[in-house]
XYZ file of C-alpha atoms in Angstrom:
525
model
C -34.886 -23.710 -14.433
C -34.204 -21.409 -11.483
C -32.990 -22.841 -8.238
C -35.137 -20.359 -6.315
C -37.441 -17.480 -7.040
C -38.130 -15.034 -4.249
C -41.401 -13.211 -4.762
C -43.843 -10.786 -3.158
C -41.149 -8.615 -1.585
C -39.741 -5.122 -1.842
C -36.166 -5.620 -3.043
C -34.025 -2.549 -2.391
C -31.239 -3.500 -4.757
C -28.810 -0.586 -4.059
C -28.309 -0.611 -7.845
C -29.292 2.774 -9.354
C -30.107 1.128 -12.702
C -32.872 -0.987 -11.117
C -33.394 0.365 -7.577
C -36.532 -1.559 -6.580
C -37.819 -4.992 -7.613
C -40.610 -7.395 -6.611
C -39.132 -10.737 -7.779
C -35.582 -12.114 -7.741
C -34.321 -15.278 -9.431
C -31.426 -17.423 -8.182
C -29.490 -20.147 -9.991
C -26.423 -21.902 -8.600
C -25.970 -19.341 -5.871
C -26.126 -16.286 -8.117
C -28.743 -13.701 -8.962
C -29.831 -14.282 -12.557
C -32.577 -11.714 -12.961
C -35.190 -9.416 -11.464
C -38.920 -8.906 -11.999
C -40.211 -9.800 -15.481
C -36.916 -11.408 -16.448
C -37.619 -14.234 -13.965
C -41.309 -14.058 -13.054
C -42.398 -16.557 -15.696
C -39.423 -18.903 -15.366
C -39.909 -22.297 -13.698
C -38.156 -22.711 -10.338
C -37.484 -25.677 -8.098
C -38.567 -23.525 -5.177
C -40.731 -20.416 -5.028
C -40.626 -18.529 -1.719
C -43.350 -15.993 -0.948
C -41.745 -13.373 1.304
C -45.141 -11.919 2.198
C -44.294 -8.280 1.596
C -40.941 -8.254 3.398
C -38.151 -5.832 2.522
C -34.956 -7.350 1.078
C -31.529 -5.731 0.905
C -28.104 -6.950 -0.171
C -26.526 -8.813 2.741
C -24.852 -6.411 5.138
C -21.059 -6.235 4.969
C -19.282 -5.607 8.266
C -15.884 -4.346 7.164
C -14.154 -4.574 10.569
C -14.821 -7.399 13.044
C -12.942 -9.758 15.361
C -14.582 -13.154 14.975
C -12.336 -15.323 17.130
C -12.322 -12.753 19.927
C -16.124 -12.547 19.702
C -16.489 -16.301 19.941
C -14.109 -16.601 22.880
C -15.770 -13.715 24.715
C -19.109 -15.545 24.596
C -17.577 -18.364 26.691
C -15.425 -16.234 29.032
C -16.497 -15.163 32.549
C -17.456 -11.493 32.378
C -17.492 -8.596 34.818
C -19.515 -6.376 32.471
C -22.031 -4.206 34.262
C -20.345 -4.404 37.684
C -19.765 -0.983 39.207
C -18.191 -1.979 42.539
C -14.680 -3.395 42.918
C -15.870 -5.944 45.477
C -18.469 -7.290 43.033
C -15.832 -7.547 40.297
C -13.462 -9.436 42.577
C -16.242 -11.838 43.559
C -16.785 -12.755 39.890
C -13.057 -13.195 39.373
C -12.738 -15.414 42.449
C -15.632 -17.578 41.302
C -13.944 -18.040 37.912
C -10.661 -18.937 39.647
C -12.439 -21.476 41.844
C -13.884 -23.213 38.784
C -10.405 -23.481 37.266
C -9.051 -26.654 38.810
C -5.461 -26.626 37.523
C -3.089 -24.976 40.035
C -1.237 -22.043 38.535
C -3.371 -22.009 35.373
C -4.285 -18.902 33.417
C -7.760 -17.483 34.048
C -9.226 -15.034 31.534
C -11.916 -12.493 32.420
C -13.885 -10.400 29.913
C -16.007 -7.276 30.176
C -13.487 -4.966 31.884
C -14.017 -1.223 31.545
C -12.463 1.083 34.121
C -15.090 3.751 33.453
C -17.730 1.644 35.208
C -15.578 1.508 38.345
C -14.255 5.042 38.235
C -10.647 3.787 38.201
C -8.534 0.834 37.133
C -8.312 -2.391 39.068
C -4.893 -3.133 40.525
C -2.653 -6.161 40.602
C -2.818 -6.131 44.408
C -6.614 -6.405 44.313
C -6.451 -9.308 41.881
C -3.848 -10.984 44.079
C -6.467 -11.220 46.829
C -8.605 -13.584 44.749
C -6.077 -15.290 42.442
C -5.236 -18.271 44.704
C -2.025 -19.015 42.835
C -3.481 -18.573 39.329
C -2.383 -16.159 36.623
C -5.133 -13.606 35.954
C -5.654 -11.791 32.655
C -8.545 -9.303 32.681
C -9.030 -7.951 29.150
C -10.254 -4.413 28.591
C -13.337 -4.267 26.399
C -11.494 -2.075 23.892
C -8.858 -4.756 23.320
C -6.173 -2.161 24.012
C -5.321 -2.977 27.598
C -5.593 -5.494 30.410
C -5.097 -5.847 34.140
C -2.998 -8.742 35.448
C -1.997 -9.961 38.881
C 1.481 -10.185 40.385
C 1.931 -13.765 39.170
C 1.869 -12.415 35.603
C 3.896 -9.293 36.324
C 6.645 -11.484 37.776
C 6.984 -13.236 34.402
C 7.296 -10.061 32.347
C 10.628 -8.429 31.498
C 11.546 -5.636 33.899
C 11.314 -2.971 31.171
C 7.621 -3.625 30.407
C 5.703 -0.582 31.730
C 2.527 -0.963 33.762
C 0.371 1.058 36.120
C -0.294 -1.076 39.201
C -0.982 -4.047 36.948
C -2.707 -2.219 34.076
C -0.892 -2.916 30.799
C -1.669 -0.877 27.688
C -1.039 -1.597 24.008
C 2.386 -3.196 23.425
C 2.777 -3.983 27.116
C -0.475 -5.951 26.937
C 0.938 -7.783 23.921
C 3.900 -8.846 26.056
C 1.517 -10.394 28.591
C -0.451 -12.161 25.861
C 2.794 -13.603 24.511
C 3.383 -15.433 27.806
C 0.452 -17.714 27.104
C 0.363 -20.702 24.791
C -1.588 -19.951 21.607
C -5.077 -21.313 21.173
C -5.357 -24.500 19.148
C -6.804 -24.306 15.652
C -9.729 -26.447 16.821
C -10.540 -23.986 19.636
C -10.237 -21.090 17.238
C -12.450 -22.723 14.617
C -15.205 -23.312 17.167
C -14.988 -19.720 18.418
C -15.100 -18.415 14.839
C -18.190 -20.517 14.200
C -20.001 -19.076 17.229
C -19.247 -15.532 16.095
C -20.295 -16.282 12.514
C -23.731 -17.372 13.692
C -24.110 -14.114 15.618
C -23.292 -12.179 12.443
C -25.872 -14.074 10.395
C -28.555 -13.359 12.985
C -28.018 -9.640 12.352
C -28.091 -9.894 8.566
C -24.335 -9.845 8.003
C -23.312 -12.063 5.084
C -19.674 -10.960 4.706
C -17.088 -9.450 6.993
C -13.428 -8.491 7.277
C -11.562 -9.985 10.234
C -9.424 -7.107 11.508
C -6.046 -8.600 12.303
C -4.893 -12.199 12.605
C -1.581 -13.550 13.846
C -0.348 -10.405 15.581
C 0.792 -9.786 19.125
C -1.947 -7.303 20.000
C -5.160 -9.081 18.960
C -4.001 -12.301 17.320
C -4.601 -15.730 18.845
C -2.031 -17.944 17.127
C 0.880 -17.708 14.682
C -1.050 -20.190 12.514
C -4.387 -18.378 12.812
C -5.147 -18.378 9.090
C -5.187 -22.178 9.251
C -7.906 -21.997 11.891
C -10.186 -20.198 9.414
C -9.455 -22.861 6.828
C -10.337 -25.499 9.407
C -13.557 -23.692 10.311
C -14.536 -23.712 6.665
C -13.717 -27.410 6.287
C -15.795 -28.196 9.385
C -18.812 -26.277 8.060
C -18.438 -23.586 10.735
C -17.931 -20.654 8.373
C -21.357 -19.934 6.855
C -20.522 -16.420 5.636
C -17.786 -14.745 3.604
C -14.666 -13.736 5.514
C -11.730 -11.650 4.434
C -8.697 -11.819 6.712
C -6.524 -8.835 7.552
C -3.005 -9.892 8.504
C -1.257 -8.030 11.330
C 1.681 -6.025 10.038
C 4.015 -7.382 12.710
C 4.003 -10.647 10.730
C 6.013 -8.944 7.951
C 9.715 -9.760 7.895
C 12.663 -8.861 5.643
C 12.798 -10.841 2.393
C 15.545 -11.252 -0.171
C 13.310 -10.599 -3.175
C 14.658 -9.507 -6.561
C 15.673 -5.857 -6.545
C 13.274 -5.148 -9.419
C 10.376 -6.130 -7.130
C 11.230 -3.384 -4.660
C 9.813 -5.372 -1.729
C 11.745 -4.826 1.527
C 9.409 -6.789 3.830
C 6.696 -9.356 3.167
C 5.032 -12.560 4.316
C 6.552 -15.844 3.212
C 6.064 -16.625 -0.478
C 4.939 -13.043 -1.110
C 1.396 -13.677 0.112
C -0.648 -10.482 -0.091
C -4.105 -8.987 -0.531
C -6.342 -10.900 -2.935
C -5.311 -14.506 -2.298
C -8.247 -16.874 -1.775
C -11.747 -17.246 -3.122
C -15.296 -15.947 -2.658
C -15.641 -17.535 0.787
C -12.244 -17.065 2.442
C -9.542 -14.687 1.299
C -6.630 -12.550 2.431
C -7.502 -8.878 2.626
C -5.618 -5.864 3.879
C -2.478 -5.613 5.979
C -3.513 -4.315 9.422
C -1.239 -1.635 10.888
C -1.847 -0.295 14.399
C -0.776 3.324 14.939
C -2.511 4.098 18.257
C -4.847 2.708 20.915
C -8.487 3.361 21.787
C -10.650 6.062 23.341
C -12.183 3.745 25.935
C -8.741 3.073 27.383
C -7.645 6.716 26.767
C -4.806 5.519 24.551
C -6.021 6.914 21.188
C -3.316 9.361 20.094
C -4.610 12.951 19.995
C -2.924 16.163 18.896
C -3.972 17.793 22.191
C -4.872 16.263 25.575
C -8.145 14.632 26.493
C -10.535 17.083 28.129
C -9.862 17.161 31.877
C -6.863 14.817 31.630
C -3.136 15.408 31.328
C -2.503 12.783 28.643
C -3.092 12.787 24.892
C -2.907 9.028 24.354
C -0.052 7.182 22.720
C 1.260 5.937 19.421
C 2.082 2.244 19.156
C 5.678 3.030 18.221
C 7.973 5.784 17.030
C 6.243 7.631 14.144
C 9.104 6.839 11.760
C 8.883 3.120 12.581
C 5.131 3.150 11.971
C 5.596 5.006 8.700
C 8.257 2.547 7.518
C 5.860 -0.355 8.183
C 3.075 1.314 6.209
C 5.420 2.055 3.300
C 6.829 -1.488 3.352
C 3.310 -2.942 3.169
C 2.416 -0.697 0.261
C 5.597 -1.625 -1.610
C 4.853 -5.325 -1.051
C 1.541 -4.939 -2.865
C -0.827 -4.945 0.097
C -3.990 -3.010 0.569
C -3.461 -1.284 3.920
C -5.940 -1.030 6.780
C -4.383 1.480 9.153
C -5.860 1.615 12.651
C -5.975 5.315 13.553
C -8.537 6.476 16.102
C -7.064 9.771 17.279
C -6.292 12.724 15.013
C -2.549 12.540 15.757
C -2.556 8.899 14.669
C -4.450 9.893 11.518
C -1.697 12.428 10.736
C 0.914 9.656 11.012
C -1.168 7.369 8.782
C -1.877 9.997 6.114
C 1.758 11.151 6.012
C 2.951 7.572 5.521
C 0.327 6.741 2.882
C 1.233 9.887 0.979
C 4.910 8.910 1.074
C 4.093 5.367 -0.032
C 2.052 6.520 -3.020
C 4.794 8.941 -3.972
C 7.378 6.131 -3.980
C 5.201 3.723 -5.944
C 1.857 5.073 -7.172
C -0.956 2.529 -6.775
C -4.195 4.482 -7.258
C -6.254 1.280 -7.089
C -4.876 0.118 -3.745
C -7.966 1.323 -1.812
C -6.100 1.895 1.415
C -8.319 2.318 4.462
C -8.213 4.172 7.759
C -9.828 1.924 10.358
C -11.992 3.794 12.902
C -11.118 7.391 11.890
C -12.531 8.237 15.297
C -11.469 11.882 15.561
C -10.749 13.615 12.264
C -10.038 17.343 12.143
C -11.512 19.459 9.329
C -8.056 20.002 7.790
C -7.525 16.238 7.482
C -10.603 15.637 5.327
C -9.101 16.923 2.028
C -6.077 14.677 2.594
C -8.330 11.605 2.889
C -9.994 12.581 -0.377
C -6.757 13.340 -2.228
C -5.254 9.974 -1.250
C -8.428 8.026 -2.080
C -8.510 6.579 1.427
C -11.729 5.024 2.765
C -12.973 5.786 6.282
C -14.088 2.561 7.991
C -16.134 3.790 10.959
C -18.039 2.173 13.830
C -21.247 4.189 14.393
C -22.315 2.092 17.373
C -19.296 3.367 19.317
C -21.053 6.710 19.658
C -24.466 5.126 20.149
C -23.207 3.362 23.282
C -20.153 5.391 24.368
C -21.008 8.784 22.897
C -21.696 10.610 26.146
C -18.272 9.629 27.465
C -16.455 10.306 24.193
C -18.056 13.732 23.790
C -17.061 14.643 27.356
C -13.400 13.682 26.912
C -13.180 15.480 23.555
C -14.793 18.723 24.681
C -17.170 21.054 22.870
C -14.934 21.891 19.911
C -13.811 18.348 19.056
C -16.949 16.313 19.841
C -18.583 17.085 16.448
C -15.528 15.540 14.727
C -16.150 12.111 16.247
C -16.921 9.245 13.833
C -18.008 11.588 11.088
C -20.550 10.865 8.395
C -21.638 13.861 6.317
C -18.183 15.451 6.154
C -16.667 12.300 4.688
C -19.352 12.044 2.022
C -19.236 15.753 1.172
C -15.501 15.428 0.548
C -15.991 12.422 -1.736
C -14.508 9.996 0.802
C -15.864 6.447 0.796
C -17.731 5.970 4.096
C -17.753 2.327 5.189
C -19.848 0.912 8.034
C -18.530 -1.644 10.501
C -18.882 -2.786 14.114
C -15.506 -3.823 15.588
C -17.453 -6.581 17.344
C -17.120 -7.629 20.161
C -16.005 -4.183 21.350
C -19.631 -3.123 21.019
C -22.945 -4.046 19.400
C -22.583 -5.594 15.944
C -26.049 -4.741 14.566
C -25.874 -2.911 11.221
C -29.458 -1.700 11.624
C -28.759 -0.034 14.957
C -25.654 1.515 13.402
C -27.708 2.814 10.464
C -30.115 4.419 12.922
C -27.257 6.212 14.679
C -25.743 7.421 11.408
C -29.004 9.211 10.683
C -29.894 10.418 14.194
C -26.407 10.873 15.705
C -28.014 10.219 19.098
C -26.454 8.270 21.961
C -28.543 5.963 24.132
C -29.159 8.838 26.539
C -30.583 10.912 23.688
C -27.598 13.254 23.420
C -27.041 14.336 19.815
C -23.351 14.326 18.935
C -22.294 16.283 15.863
C -25.777 16.692 14.348
C -24.282 18.156 11.171
C -22.630 14.774 10.564
C -25.988 13.013 10.157
C -26.628 11.301 6.814
C -29.694 9.861 5.078
C -30.971 6.319 5.527
C -30.019 5.509 1.927
C -26.473 6.758 2.513
C -26.170 4.721 5.707
C -27.402 1.558 3.966
C -24.916 2.267 1.177
C -22.121 2.274 3.798
C -23.069 -1.268 4.872
C -23.535 -2.686 1.371
C -21.990 -0.975 -1.664
C -19.200 0.801 0.227
C -18.354 -2.278 2.284
C -17.979 -4.288 -0.917
C -15.777 -1.596 -2.427
C -13.520 -1.427 0.636
C -12.959 -5.194 0.453
C -12.509 -5.331 -3.370
C -15.767 -7.329 -3.567
C -17.847 -4.968 -5.711
C -17.906 -7.401 -8.635
C -19.640 -10.089 -6.579
C -21.639 -8.588 -3.650
C -22.996 -5.267 -2.346
C -25.974 -4.900 -4.712
C -28.793 -7.185 -5.856
C -27.655 -7.195 -9.468
C -27.866 -10.057 -11.985
C -24.571 -11.939 -12.071
C -23.675 -11.245 -8.448
C -23.730 -13.743 -5.601
C -27.135 -14.218 -4.004
C -26.332 -12.756 -0.592
C -29.267 -10.905 0.901
C -31.059 -10.054 4.118
C -34.834 -10.237 4.575
C -36.207 -7.598 6.933
C -39.561 -7.280 8.648
C -39.870 -3.630 7.598
C -38.360 -1.054 5.256
C -35.666 1.091 6.948
C -36.490 3.920 4.536
C -40.171 3.988 5.448
C -40.301 3.532 9.225
C -39.635 6.269 11.728
C -35.863 6.633 12.181
C -36.142 5.730 15.865
C -37.458 2.278 14.864
C -34.753 1.270 12.368
C -32.590 -0.500 14.940
C -35.520 -2.671 16.060
C -36.463 -3.997 12.612
C -36.556 -7.798 12.649
C -34.038 -9.750 10.603
C -36.303 -12.446 9.165
C -33.730 -14.401 7.164
C -30.131 -14.159 5.913
C -29.211 -15.708 2.560
C -25.681 -16.585 1.446
C -25.264 -18.119 -2.014
C -29.033 -18.233 -2.283
C -29.516 -20.342 0.861
C -31.135 -19.275 4.109
C -27.873 -19.754 5.942
C -28.956 -18.323 9.291
C -31.628 -21.000 9.725
C -29.246 -23.692 8.496
C -26.567 -22.602 10.991
C -28.869 -22.230 13.999
C-alpha cells in the first residue's frame, strides 16, 4: 500500500525519460512510481491537487540560514535614505538595549542608499556608551563606533569606522559567539522562509569562520536544530576554510591541513551533512570589494583580494589535497583568475575529476575564462536575483563592455559548464521563481535588460534550481528529479512556469512544499 498518491496534477519531473506525469506514488518518504505504475494501487491517503503543477523541490545551493534568521529579529535601517533617519533608528535600538556598554547590532546597511558611508563619529552621537555594529547587507563590511574601534588592534584598517572583509572579521571576533540554542532558533526561522518559497534543500555557505560564521561550534547548532524539530528541510554545511589547521597525517595521505579527525565533504546523512570547503578570495560588488582586473567604472579602486594570492592558492590546494569539494567565493574576474589558477594547480598535483569544485557567485566572468571553467569541470553557482534587484547599479559600475558578463547564463551553458541557481539569502530575495524569471528575461526591476544574450529558457532555469543544484551538492542520486527511488521532495505550484507569460513566473503561488512525502511547509508554519 502507498503512503500517499498525488493525483490530478501536471508533474514536471525534470527526468528526460518520463518528463511529464499525472500521478505520483509515495511510500516511506520515497517516490515509488508514476502514472499507471501507481494509479491502481491502494493508498492510505489520496490527495487531489486540482490541476496544479508539481516540480522537484527547489535546491538553493548557496544560503546563509543563521544570518537570515538573526536578520529577521535585528533592527534594520533598510530603505532609509537620510543619515538623520538612520541615526534615529540606531538610537531607538540603543535605547531598547538596557545593559550599559552592551553590543547593539543593526541590519539593512547599504551605503548606496545614503550616497556615502556612515562614520564612527556619527554613530558616536547616538551610541550612549554602547558598542555599535552596523552590518552591510552584502556581509562584506560593517560600520562601528569609536567604542569598538578602541578595542581593535592598531593595525586593523578602517575608513572612518567602515571595516571591510578581514577587518570586519576582527570586529566580529570581539564579540562572544552566539549560543547553540540561539543559533538553532535562528536556523529554524530561516528554514521556514525557505519552505514557503518551495525550497526543500539548501547549502549553508560557510560555518565557523571569522567572516560569516557565528560560533566555533556552529555545526553543533545545526544538529541541535534538527533534534529540536527546527530543521524541516535538507541542509548541507560548507565549512569555512579558515577552520583548517596543520595535521600530522601519514605522509602517504598527502594531507597538509585538515579539520580534526579528517572530517571532509560527504559526512552525514540525507537531512544534515558536511558539504564543500568554503574559501573566500574576494569581497562583494555592493561594498565595492569584489576583486576586478581593472577598476570599477568611475572609481579609482578595483576591489580587493582577501589575502595574498599565493596564500589563497595554498588554502585551495590544501583543501583539495585533504579530499574536500571546494566552494570558492569569487565574484570579480581577478578573483576568478586566482581561483581557477589554484584549482588547476590542485588537480595537477592530485587529479580528482569527480571533485565537482564550484565557483560561488562567478559574478563577473570574462570570455577568456569560460573555457577554463569547462576544462576544469567547475560549476558556476550564481545568484540571478542580484541582478534583478541590484542590476542597474552593477551595470553602471561595470561599464558598457563588462556589464554583459555579469552573472552569466547562456555562456556557461554553451561552454558545457554546470549552471547552478542560488540566492545567497539574506543578501537579497530568496525566491527561486523570481530568479528563474530573471534568468529568462535578464531584466532588472527598473526594466533594464542586462546582457540579453545571456538569457536562457525556462526549462534551463528550472534545471539550474533542481537537477544542477543536486549535482553541485552530490545529491543527484536522491533529489533533483521526480524519479522512482528518489526522495519525495517536491513543490506544488499554482501555475506552470513553462506556460505562463515570462513576466508572471515570479508571482506564481507556492501552494505546498513536500519533504519526504510530507507537506512540511504547513507542518512547520
